[in-house]
Coordinates of C-alpha atoms and ligand atoms in Angstrom, one line a residue:
M270 CA 42.3 56.9 -42.0
R271 CA 45.8 56.3 -43.3
W272 CA 47.3 53.2 -41.8
S273 CA 50.8 54.7 -41.8
K274 CA 49.6 57.5 -39.5
G275 CA 47.3 55.3 -37.5
F276 CA 47.9 53.4 -34.3
I277 CA 47.2 49.7 -35.0
P278 CA 49.7 47.7 -33.0
T279 CA 49.2 44.2 -34.3
L280 CA 51.1 41.3 -32.8
R281 CA 52.3 38.3 -34.8
D282 CA 52.0 35.7 -32.0
D283 CA 49.4 34.8 -29.5
P284 CA 50.0 36.5 -26.1
A285 CA 51.1 33.9 -23.6
D286 CA 48.6 34.5 -20.9
A287 CA 45.4 34.8 -23.0
E288 CA 43.1 31.8 -23.2
A289 CA 39.8 32.9 -24.8
I290 CA 40.0 33.4 -28.6
S291 CA 38.5 36.9 -28.3
H292 CA 41.1 37.8 -25.7
K293 CA 44.0 36.7 -27.9
L294 CA 42.5 38.4 -31.0
M295 CA 41.7 41.6 -29.2
L296 CA 45.3 41.8 -28.1
R297 CA 46.8 40.7 -31.4
A298 CA 44.6 43.0 -33.5
G299 CA 45.5 46.0 -31.4
L300 CA 42.1 46.6 -29.9
V301 CA 43.0 46.6 -26.3
R302 CA 45.9 46.5 -23.8
Q303 CA 45.8 45.4 -20.2
L304 CA 46.5 48.0 -17.6
A305 CA 45.9 45.8 -14.5
A306 CA 44.1 42.5 -13.9
G307 CA 40.6 42.9 -15.4
V308 CA 41.3 46.5 -16.4
Y309 CA 41.8 47.3 -20.1
S310 CA 42.7 50.3 -22.2
K311 CA 40.8 50.6 -25.4
L312 CA 43.0 51.5 -28.4
P313 CA 41.5 53.2 -31.4
L314 CA 40.2 50.0 -33.2
G315 CA 38.8 48.7 -29.9
L316 CA 37.1 52.0 -29.3
R317 CA 35.6 52.0 -32.8
A318 CA 34.1 48.6 -32.3
S319 CA 32.7 49.5 -28.9
R320 CA 31.2 52.7 -30.2
N321 CA 29.5 50.8 -33.0
V322 CA 27.9 48.4 -30.5
E323 CA 27.0 51.4 -28.2
A324 CA 25.3 53.1 -31.2
I325 CA 23.1 50.1 -31.8
V326 CA 22.2 49.8 -28.2
R327 CA 21.4 53.5 -28.0
E328 CA 19.2 53.3 -31.0
E329 CA 17.2 50.3 -29.8
M330 CA 16.9 51.8 -26.3
E331 CA 15.5 55.0 -27.8
R332 CA 13.2 53.1 -30.0
I333 CA 11.4 51.7 -26.9
G334 CA 11.2 55.1 -25.4
G335 CA 14.4 55.1 -23.3
Q336 CA 15.9 58.4 -22.3
E337 CA 19.6 58.6 -21.8
F338 CA 21.3 59.8 -18.6
H339 CA 24.9 59.9 -17.5
L340 CA 25.1 59.3 -13.7
P341 CA 28.2 59.3 -11.5
V342 CA 30.2 56.2 -10.8
L343 CA 31.3 57.6 -7.5
H344 CA 28.4 56.8 -5.1
P345 CA 27.9 57.9 -1.5
G346 CA 27.8 54.8 0.7
E347 CA 24.7 56.2 2.3
L348 CA 22.5 55.3 -0.7
W349 CA 23.7 51.7 -0.7
K350 CA 23.1 51.5 3.0
E351 CA 19.5 52.6 2.4
S352 CA 18.9 49.7 0.0
G353 CA 20.8 47.4 2.3
R354 CA 23.2 46.3 -0.5
W355 CA 26.1 48.0 1.2
F356 CA 25.9 45.1 3.7
D357 CA 24.8 42.3 1.4
I358 CA 27.5 42.7 -1.2
G359 CA 30.9 41.5 -0.2
D360 CA 34.3 41.9 -1.8
E361 CA 32.9 42.5 -5.3
M362 CA 32.3 46.1 -4.4
F363 CA 35.1 48.7 -4.6
R364 CA 34.8 50.8 -1.5
L365 CA 36.7 53.9 -0.6
K366 CA 36.7 56.8 1.9
D367 CA 36.9 60.5 1.1
R368 CA 39.1 62.9 3.1
R369 CA 36.4 63.3 5.8
Q370 CA 36.3 59.5 6.2
G371 CA 32.9 59.3 4.5
D372 CA 32.0 56.0 2.9
Y373 CA 31.9 55.8 -0.9
C374 CA 31.8 53.1 -3.5
L375 CA 32.3 52.7 -7.2
G376 CA 29.0 51.8 -9.0
M377 CA 28.7 48.2 -9.9
T378 CA 25.1 48.8 -11.1
E379 CA 23.0 51.8 -10.4
E380 CA 19.6 50.9 -9.0
E381 CA 20.3 53.1 -5.9
V382 CA 21.3 56.2 -7.8
F383 CA 18.4 56.0 -10.3
T384 CA 16.0 55.2 -7.5
S385 CA 17.2 58.2 -5.6
I386 CA 16.6 60.5 -8.6
A387 CA 13.1 59.0 -9.2
R388 CA 12.3 59.5 -5.5
D389 CA 13.2 63.1 -5.6
E390 CA 11.5 63.9 -8.8
L391 CA 8.5 61.6 -9.5
R392 CA 5.4 62.5 -7.7
S393 CA 2.4 61.2 -9.6
Y394 CA 1.3 58.3 -11.7
R395 CA 0.9 60.8 -14.5
Q396 CA 4.7 60.9 -14.8
L397 CA 4.9 57.2 -15.3
P398 CA 5.9 55.0 -17.0
Q399 CA 9.6 56.0 -17.4
I400 CA 12.5 54.2 -19.1
W401 CA 15.8 55.6 -18.1
F402 CA 19.2 54.3 -19.3
Q403 CA 22.8 55.1 -19.5
I404 CA 26.0 53.7 -21.0
Q405 CA 28.4 54.0 -18.2
T406 CA 31.5 52.5 -16.6
K407 CA 30.9 49.9 -13.9
F408 CA 33.4 48.5 -11.4
R409 CA 33.3 45.0 -9.9
D410 CA 36.2 43.4 -8.0
E411 CA 35.6 40.1 -9.7
A412 CA 37.2 37.1 -8.0
R413 CA 38.6 35.7 -11.2
P414 CA 39.0 38.5 -13.8
K415 CA 40.0 36.4 -16.9
S416 CA 39.2 35.9 -20.5
G417 CA 40.1 39.6 -21.2
V418 CA 37.2 42.0 -21.4
L419 CA 34.6 39.2 -21.1
R420 CA 35.0 39.6 -17.4
G421 CA 36.6 42.9 -16.5
R422 CA 36.9 44.6 -13.2
E423 CA 36.1 47.9 -15.0
F424 CA 33.7 47.7 -17.9
V425 CA 31.0 49.6 -19.7
M426 CA 27.4 48.6 -19.2
K427 CA 24.2 49.8 -20.8
D428 CA 22.0 49.8 -17.7
S429 CA 18.4 50.8 -17.8
Y430 CA 15.7 51.1 -15.2
T431 CA 11.9 51.2 -15.6
F432 CA 9.4 52.8 -13.3
D433 CA 5.7 51.8 -13.5
I434 CA 2.6 52.4 -11.5
D435 CA 1.7 48.7 -11.4
F436 CA 2.9 45.2 -12.2
A437 CA 1.1 45.1 -15.6
G438 CA 3.2 48.2 -16.5
L439 CA 6.4 46.4 -15.4
D440 CA 5.4 43.4 -17.6
A441 CA 5.1 45.7 -20.6
A442 CA 8.4 47.4 -19.9
F443 CA 10.1 44.0 -19.5
D444 CA 8.7 42.8 -22.8
K445 CA 9.8 45.9 -24.5
H446 CA 13.3 45.4 -23.2
A447 CA 13.3 41.7 -24.3
A448 CA 12.3 42.8 -27.8
A449 CA 15.0 45.6 -27.8
Y450 CA 17.6 43.1 -26.6
R451 CA 16.7 40.6 -29.4
R452 CA 17.2 43.4 -31.9
I453 CA 20.4 44.6 -30.4
F454 CA 22.0 41.1 -30.5
E455 CA 20.7 40.4 -33.9
R456 CA 22.0 43.7 -35.3
C457 CA 25.4 42.9 -33.7
G458 CA 25.4 39.6 -35.6
V459 CA 25.1 37.3 -32.6
K460 CA 22.5 34.7 -32.0
A461 CA 21.3 35.1 -28.5
I462 CA 19.1 32.6 -26.6
A463 CA 16.7 34.1 -24.0
V464 CA 16.9 31.9 -21.0
E465 CA 15.1 31.7 -17.6
A466 CA 17.6 32.9 -15.0
S467 CA 17.9 32.7 -11.3
S468 CA 16.7 35.8 -9.4
G469 CA 18.9 34.5 -6.5
A470 CA 18.5 36.2 -3.2
M471 CA 17.4 39.5 -4.7
G472 CA 13.9 38.2 -5.0
G473 CA 12.0 39.7 -7.9
S474 CA 9.5 37.7 -9.9
A475 CA 11.3 37.0 -13.2
S476 CA 14.6 37.4 -14.8
V477 CA 15.8 36.5 -18.3
E478 CA 19.4 36.2 -19.5
F479 CA 20.5 36.5 -23.1
M480 CA 23.2 33.9 -23.9
S481 CA 25.5 33.3 -26.8
V482 CA 26.9 29.8 -27.2
S483 CA 30.7 29.9 -26.8
D484 CA 33.4 27.9 -25.1
A485 CA 34.7 31.1 -23.7
G486 CA 31.5 31.5 -21.7
E487 CA 31.2 30.9 -17.9
D488 CA 27.5 30.0 -17.8
W489 CA 25.9 26.7 -18.7
T490 CA 22.7 26.9 -20.6
V491 CA 20.1 24.2 -20.9
T492 CA 18.1 24.1 -24.1
C493 CA 15.5 21.6 -25.3
S494 CA 15.8 19.9 -28.6
G495 CA 12.1 19.6 -28.9
C496 CA 10.6 22.9 -27.7
D497 CA 11.6 26.4 -26.8
Y498 CA 12.5 25.7 -23.2
A499 CA 15.8 27.3 -22.3
A500 CA 17.2 28.0 -18.8
N501 CA 20.4 28.8 -17.1
L502 CA 21.7 25.7 -15.4
E503 CA 21.3 27.6 -12.1
K504 CA 17.6 27.5 -12.8
A505 CA 17.0 24.6 -15.1
V506 CA 14.8 21.7 -14.3
S507 CA 14.4 18.3 -16.0
V508 CA 12.9 14.9 -15.6
A509 CA 15.6 12.8 -14.0
H510 CA 16.4 9.4 -15.5
P511 CA 13.8 7.2 -13.8
V512 CA 14.7 4.5 -11.3
D513 CA 12.7 1.4 -10.6
D514 CA 11.6 1.3 -7.0
S515 CA 9.9 -2.1 -6.9
E516 CA 11.7 -3.1 -3.6
N517 CA 9.1 -3.7 -0.9
A518 CA 8.9 -1.2 1.9
A519 CA 10.8 -2.9 4.7
E520 CA 11.7 -1.2 8.0
V521 CA 14.7 1.1 8.1
E522 CA 17.7 -1.0 9.1
K523 CA 21.1 0.2 10.3
F524 CA 24.2 -1.6 8.9
E525 CA 27.9 -1.2 9.4
T526 CA 30.0 0.4 6.7
P527 CA 33.5 0.7 8.0
G528 CA 35.6 3.4 6.4
I529 CA 32.9 4.1 3.8
R530 CA 32.7 7.9 3.3
T531 CA 31.6 8.6 -0.2
I532 CA 28.8 7.8 -2.6
A533 CA 31.3 6.0 -4.9
A534 CA 32.7 3.9 -2.0
L535 CA 29.2 2.8 -1.0
V536 CA 28.5 1.7 -4.6
E537 CA 31.5 -0.6 -4.4
F538 CA 30.9 -1.8 -0.9
E539 CA 29.3 -5.2 -0.5
G540 CA 25.7 -4.7 0.7
G541 CA 25.9 -1.0 -0.4
A542 CA 23.8 0.5 -3.2
P543 CA 24.1 2.1 -6.6
A544 CA 24.4 5.9 -6.6
E545 CA 20.8 6.4 -7.7
R546 CA 19.6 4.4 -4.6
Q547 CA 21.6 6.6 -2.2
I548 CA 20.5 9.9 -0.6
K549 CA 23.3 12.4 -0.6
T550 CA 23.2 14.6 2.5
L551 CA 24.9 18.0 2.4
V552 CA 25.1 20.3 5.3
Y553 CA 25.3 24.1 4.9
I554 CA 25.4 26.9 7.4
V555 CA 22.6 29.2 6.2
Q556 CA 22.6 32.5 8.1
D557 CA 24.3 30.8 11.1
E558 CA 22.0 27.8 11.2
P559 CA 22.8 24.2 9.9
V560 CA 20.5 23.2 7.1
L561 CA 20.4 19.9 5.3
F562 CA 20.2 19.5 1.5
L563 CA 19.3 16.1 0.1
L564 CA 19.9 14.8 -3.4
R565 CA 20.0 11.5 -5.2
G566 CA 23.5 10.0 -4.9
D567 CA 24.2 10.5 -8.6
H568 CA 23.0 14.1 -8.7
E569 CA 25.1 17.3 -8.3
L570 CA 24.0 20.2 -6.1
N571 CA 23.8 23.6 -7.7
E572 CA 24.6 26.2 -5.0
V573 CA 22.7 29.0 -6.7
K574 CA 19.6 26.9 -6.1
I575 CA 20.3 27.1 -2.3
A576 CA 19.9 30.9 -2.7
E577 CA 16.7 30.5 -4.6
A578 CA 15.3 28.0 -2.0
T579 CA 16.4 29.9 1.1
G580 CA 16.1 33.5 -0.2
T581 CA 19.6 34.4 1.1
T582 CA 23.2 34.4 -0.2
Q583 CA 24.5 34.1 3.3
F584 CA 25.5 30.4 3.3
R585 CA 28.5 28.1 3.1
P586 CA 29.3 24.4 3.4
A587 CA 29.5 23.3 7.1
T588 CA 32.9 22.3 8.4
P589 CA 33.3 18.6 9.6
E590 CA 33.1 19.9 13.2
E591 CA 29.8 21.7 12.5
C592 CA 28.4 18.5 10.9
Q593 CA 29.5 16.6 14.0
K594 CA 27.8 19.1 16.2
A595 CA 24.6 19.2 14.2
L596 CA 24.1 15.5 13.5
G597 CA 26.6 13.6 15.6
A598 CA 28.7 12.3 12.8
L599 CA 31.3 13.4 10.2
P600 CA 30.6 13.9 6.5
G601 CA 30.3 10.5 4.8
S602 CA 27.9 9.1 7.4
L603 CA 25.3 11.8 7.5
G604 CA 21.6 11.4 6.8
A605 CA 18.2 13.0 7.5
V606 CA 16.3 10.0 8.9
G607 CA 15.1 10.9 12.3
V608 CA 16.2 14.5 12.1
E609 CA 13.4 16.7 13.4
D610 CA 15.0 19.9 14.7
L611 CA 16.8 21.1 11.5
T612 CA 15.5 22.6 8.2
I613 CA 15.7 20.0 5.4
Y614 CA 15.4 20.7 1.7
A615 CA 15.2 17.8 -0.7
D616 CA 15.6 17.7 -4.4
E617 CA 12.4 16.9 -6.3
A618 CA 14.1 13.8 -7.9
L619 CA 13.9 12.1 -4.4
G620 CA 10.1 12.4 -4.4
G621 CA 8.4 9.1 -3.6
R622 CA 11.6 7.1 -3.6
K623 CA 11.8 3.9 -1.6
G624 CA 14.5 1.4 -0.7
M625 CA 17.1 4.1 -0.3
V626 CA 20.4 4.1 1.6
T627 CA 21.8 7.0 3.5
G628 CA 24.1 7.9 6.4
A629 CA 23.0 6.9 9.9
N630 CA 24.5 9.9 11.7
E631 CA 26.9 7.6 13.3
D632 CA 30.4 7.3 11.9
D633 CA 30.8 4.0 9.9
F634 CA 27.1 3.3 9.8
H635 CA 24.4 3.7 7.1
V636 CA 20.7 2.9 7.0
R637 CA 18.9 1.0 4.2
H638 CA 15.2 0.5 3.2
V639 CA 14.6 4.3 3.6
S640 CA 11.3 5.4 2.2
V641 CA 11.5 9.1 1.6
E642 CA 7.8 9.9 2.3
R643 CA 7.7 7.6 5.4
D644 CA 11.0 8.2 7.0
L645 CA 12.0 11.9 6.4
A646 CA 10.2 14.5 8.5
N647 CA 9.2 18.0 7.3
V648 CA 11.1 18.0 4.1
K649 CA 10.8 21.1 1.9
W650 CA 10.7 20.1 -1.7
T651 CA 12.6 22.1 -4.3
S652 CA 14.9 21.8 -7.2
L653 CA 18.5 21.6 -6.0
R654 CA 20.4 19.6 -8.7
N655 CA 22.2 20.3 -11.9
V656 CA 20.4 19.2 -15.0
T657 CA 22.6 16.9 -17.2
A658 CA 22.6 16.6 -21.0
G659 CA 20.3 13.8 -22.2
E660 CA 17.7 14.2 -19.4
A661 CA 14.1 14.9 -20.5
C662 CA 12.4 18.3 -20.8
T663 CA 9.7 18.8 -18.2
Q664 CA 7.6 20.6 -20.8
C665 CA 7.8 18.2 -23.8
G666 CA 9.9 15.2 -22.8
A667 CA 12.5 15.7 -25.5
R668 CA 16.2 15.5 -24.9
L669 CA 17.9 18.5 -23.1
E670 CA 21.3 19.8 -24.2
V671 CA 23.7 21.6 -21.9
R672 CA 26.1 24.1 -23.5
K673 CA 28.6 26.7 -22.4
T674 CA 27.5 30.2 -23.0
I675 CA 28.4 33.9 -22.5
E676 CA 25.8 36.0 -20.7
L677 CA 25.4 39.0 -22.9
G678 CA 22.5 40.7 -21.1
H679 CA 20.2 40.3 -18.2
I680 CA 16.7 41.7 -17.7
F681 CA 15.1 41.7 -14.3
K682 CA 11.8 42.4 -12.7
L683 CA 12.7 44.1 -9.5
G684 CA 9.2 44.8 -8.4
L685 CA 9.2 46.8 -5.1
R686 CA 12.7 45.8 -3.9
Y687 CA 14.2 49.3 -4.2
S688 CA 11.0 51.5 -4.0
E689 CA 10.1 50.0 -0.7
S690 CA 13.6 50.0 0.9
M691 CA 14.4 53.5 -0.4
G692 CA 10.9 55.1 -0.2
L693 CA 10.1 55.7 -3.9
N694 CA 6.4 56.4 -3.9
V695 CA 4.0 58.3 -6.1
L696 CA 0.3 59.2 -5.9
N697 CA -1.9 56.9 -7.8
E698 CA -5.2 57.8 -9.6
E699 CA -7.1 57.8 -6.2
G700 CA -4.6 60.2 -4.7
K701 CA -3.1 57.4 -2.6
E702 CA 0.7 57.0 -2.1
V703 CA 1.9 53.7 -3.6
P704 CA 5.4 52.3 -4.2
V705 CA 6.7 52.4 -7.8
V706 CA 7.2 49.1 -9.6
M707 CA 10.7 48.8 -11.0
G708 CA 12.7 46.7 -13.5
S709 CA 16.4 46.8 -14.3
Y710 CA 18.2 45.7 -17.4
G711 CA 21.9 45.4 -18.4
I712 CA 24.1 44.7 -21.4
G713 CA 27.9 44.6 -21.1
I714 CA 29.3 46.5 -24.0
E715 CA 32.9 45.1 -24.2
R716 CA 31.6 41.7 -23.4
L717 CA 29.3 42.0 -26.4
V718 CA 32.3 43.0 -28.6
A719 CA 34.2 40.0 -27.3
A720 CA 31.3 37.7 -27.9
V721 CA 31.1 39.0 -31.5
I722 CA 34.7 38.0 -32.0
E723 CA 34.1 34.6 -30.4
A724 CA 31.5 34.1 -33.2
Y725 CA 33.4 35.8 -36.0
H726 CA 36.9 34.7 -36.5
D727 CA 39.0 32.2 -38.4
E728 CA 42.6 31.0 -38.4
N729 CA 43.8 34.3 -39.7
G730 CA 42.1 36.6 -37.3
I731 CA 38.8 38.5 -36.7
V732 CA 36.1 38.5 -39.4
W733 CA 34.0 41.4 -38.3
P734 CA 30.3 41.5 -39.0
W735 CA 29.5 44.6 -41.0
S736 CA 27.7 46.4 -38.2
V737 CA 30.5 46.2 -35.6
A738 CA 33.5 46.4 -37.9
P739 CA 35.9 49.3 -36.9
F740 CA 36.5 49.8 -40.7
H741 CA 34.3 48.4 -43.5
I742 CA 36.9 48.6 -46.2
V743 CA 40.7 48.6 -46.5
V744 CA 42.1 50.0 -49.7
T745 CA 45.5 48.3 -50.3
P746 CA 48.0 49.4 -52.9
I747 CA 50.5 46.7 -53.9
S748 CA 53.2 49.3 -54.0
V749 CA 53.2 52.8 -52.5
K750 CA 56.1 53.7 -54.8
D751 CA 54.0 53.3 -57.9
A752 CA 52.7 56.9 -58.4
A753 CA 50.0 56.0 -60.9
A754 CA 48.6 53.2 -58.7
M755 CA 48.7 55.6 -55.7
S756 CA 46.7 58.2 -57.4
Q757 CA 44.0 55.5 -58.3
T758 CA 44.2 54.3 -54.7
E759 CA 43.6 57.7 -53.3
S760 CA 40.7 58.3 -55.6
I761 CA 39.0 55.0 -54.7
Y762 CA 39.6 55.8 -51.0
E763 CA 38.0 59.3 -51.4
K764 CA 35.0 57.9 -53.3
L765 CA 34.2 55.2 -50.8
A766 CA 34.6 57.6 -47.9
A767 CA 32.3 60.0 -49.6
E768 CA 29.7 57.2 -49.7
G769 CA 29.8 57.1 -45.9
Y770 CA 31.9 53.9 -45.4
E771 CA 34.6 53.7 -42.8
V772 CA 37.6 53.3 -45.0
L773 CA 41.2 52.5 -44.1
L774 CA 44.0 53.3 -46.6
D775 CA 46.9 50.9 -46.2
D776 CA 49.6 53.3 -47.4
R777 CA 52.4 51.6 -45.4
D778 CA 55.6 50.9 -47.3
E779 CA 55.4 47.1 -46.6
R780 CA 55.3 44.0 -48.7
P781 CA 51.7 43.1 -49.8
G782 CA 51.9 39.8 -47.8
V783 CA 52.4 41.8 -44.6
K784 CA 49.6 44.1 -45.4
F785 CA 47.2 41.3 -46.3
K786 CA 48.0 39.5 -43.1
D787 CA 47.4 42.6 -40.9
A788 CA 44.1 43.4 -42.7
D789 CA 43.0 39.8 -42.2
L790 CA 44.0 39.9 -38.5
I791 CA 42.1 43.1 -37.8
G792 CA 39.1 41.7 -39.7
V793 CA 38.2 44.4 -42.2
P794 CA 35.2 42.8 -44.2
L795 CA 36.2 44.1 -47.6
R796 CA 39.6 44.8 -49.2
V797 CA 40.2 46.6 -52.4
V798 CA 43.6 45.8 -53.8
V799 CA 45.1 48.2 -56.3
G800 CA 48.0 46.6 -58.3
P801 CA 49.8 47.2 -61.6
K802 CA 48.5 44.1 -63.4
G803 CA 44.9 45.0 -62.7
L804 CA 45.4 48.7 -63.5
A805 CA 46.8 47.7 -66.9
K806 CA 43.3 46.2 -67.6
G807 CA 41.6 49.0 -65.8
T808 CA 40.6 46.8 -62.8
V809 CA 41.1 46.3 -59.1
E810 CA 40.5 43.3 -57.0
I811 CA 37.8 43.1 -54.3
F812 CA 38.5 40.5 -51.6
E813 CA 35.8 39.5 -49.1
R814 CA 37.4 38.6 -45.7
G815 CA 34.7 36.1 -44.6
S816 CA 34.1 34.1 -47.8
K817 CA 37.6 34.7 -49.2
E818 CA 36.0 35.4 -52.5
K819 CA 37.9 37.5 -55.0
Q820 CA 36.5 39.6 -57.8
D821 CA 38.1 41.8 -60.4
V822 CA 36.1 44.9 -60.9
L823 CA 36.5 47.8 -63.4
L824 CA 37.7 51.0 -61.8
E825 CA 34.4 52.8 -62.5
K826 CA 32.4 49.9 -60.9
V827 CA 34.3 49.8 -57.6
V828 CA 31.7 51.8 -55.6
A829 CA 28.8 49.8 -57.0
A830 CA 30.5 46.5 -56.3
V831 CA 31.3 47.5 -52.7
K832 CA 27.7 48.7 -52.2
T833 CA 26.4 45.3 -53.4
R834 CA 28.7 43.3 -51.2
G835 CA 28.3 45.7 -48.3
A836 CA 24.6 45.4 -48.4
R837 CA 24.8 41.6 -48.5
L838 CA 27.2 41.5 -45.6
A839 CA 25.1 43.9 -43.6
S840 CA 22.0 41.7 -43.9
A841 CA 23.8 38.4 -43.2
P842 CA 22.0 36.3 -40.5
P843 CA 23.4 36.3 -37.0
R844 CA 25.7 33.5 -35.8
Ligands
ATP1184 P1 28.1 37.3 -14.5 O1 27.2 36.2 -14.0 O2 28.8 37.0 -15.8 O3 29.1 37.8 -13.5 P2 26.2 39.2 -13.8 O4 25.1 38.4 -13.5 O5 27.0 39.7 -12.6 O6 27.2 38.5 -14.8 P3 24.6 41.6 -14.3 O7 24.8 42.1 -13.0 O8 23.3 41.0 -14.7 O9 25.8 40.5 -14.6 O10 25.2 42.7 -15.4 C1 24.5 42.9 -16.6 C2 25.5 42.6 -17.8 O11 26.7 43.3 -17.6 C3 25.8 41.2 -17.9 O12 24.8 40.5 -18.6 C4 27.1 41.3 -18.7 O13 26.9 41.5 -20.1 C5 27.8 42.5 -18.2 N1 28.8 42.2 -17.2 C6 28.6 41.8 -15.9 N2 29.8 41.6 -15.3 C7 30.7 41.9 -16.2 C8 32.2 41.9 -16.2 N3 32.8 41.6 -15.0 N4 32.8 42.3 -17.3 C9 32.2 42.6 -18.4 N5 30.8 42.6 -18.5 C10 30.1 42.3 -17.4
MG1185 MG1 28.7 39.0 -11.9

């Protein structure tokens, strides 16, 4: 492609409203433009990068036996009512009516549609297993579409679905996907950590997310410095910093705490207690019922763990009035001692604790000497709290780290969730009808492109890894008015293109400095500079965008030199 004829609208300055580096650079390098909040047009360079990622994804999906489909994004509401998700999913789903007032929605993921095809077509265990995938647009009315294409409201996802006769088959399909995902991310140049993830209210037995470390991420990932334990903060567990409970087990005693409403205030209060000796009592309305969640005073609740514990996403914090009604006091004076008619979940870090202080369910009063085992009735033990950096790994005792990450992909053992609700059965070997065991697996294409940029950039712009680069090489003449140099430039361009490289010819009548700046910004890995000084000696200069290395190469050696560098760049380890 000739730059002068191409459409690469680079911007000199950072756009005002972009925060994530990938977002700024995708705008500045002319990859995308915003059409509406969370809705982006891909310009030619952006499309090229996306297609490179898609090609890698497609190859790896086909390598594990995946077959590509292309299903509609306009879905009849009926299907989603069958699975129940029409009612479970709230505002994130784009819903619409057709002219006959029929319910429709735009696909946010396609379990329902794939399951309906499987239900109509699959009859026997002999047709299993199946791995079906597509690379298709998804719509989600995200609450906070930000960070550019990292969180769009319209985006492309590779989604796949597996159908097996039994759970052993699902395990195999899941492992195949995990391996394919590792290869995909590695080939795209990004280091991805496979982490245990929450299956939330959707049930399912296992789910793994693939995370790339980046400040632009919106997920927190816990990793162990001593072993391979890695989990999403929503799922992670740790050994809490231990507390000495040598206090003797006196009777529970009520005491007055005028105006004390917070953990911090009770720490300061004379006769109060340090945070790790307090029980924090949080009230949520879970499916219309008040439920108590207890944590150590210095620990933070993770709401996703409420979904895991209760098996529903239908919950919200109780209002002060609802607390008053349920427990007889306002937030700040709440506790679980003596509460027998409500469901109580307690975080595991409270197990066996003695000499604790908590609210007395009477405004301005607390109780002390609380022994968790002795004084709290019918507690359900679970993990409710956020792990913090520096706590110990439950597997090996080493120090845990907590880092911000981008979720690149998610693989999920669905089990019978859709086959049972939608009636997807086949005949097994004994001729008996059994539900099909399913898995579902996703990778966001644009999010992956953005994650690549998060990992591959410097102060001058993008530094594409070879596999994703929209162009591998830019051939840059110092002056387009120099006829001899232009003819050499053309010939180098032709030769490199003939080798199968994606080559850009910067034939714009601009100063070299301007051209170099643009080439740096759009991140082309190799630049071949053709100038009069070099040509006088029969050489051109090869410049490597990443290392900034320069090399003078004889004209007849250009292709060989590019091949060597290209091969080295293509096999660079992921970041
Ligand atoms: P998140 O927690 O970031 O919202 P999710 O859990 O909703 O992600 P999945 O439903 O598992 O995501 O979707 C599979 C993949 O699709 C994700 O791993 C991610 O790569 C991509 N993806 C999800 N939502 C978006 C979005 N709004 N914009 C771009 N990519 C997305
Ligand atoms: Mg989401």
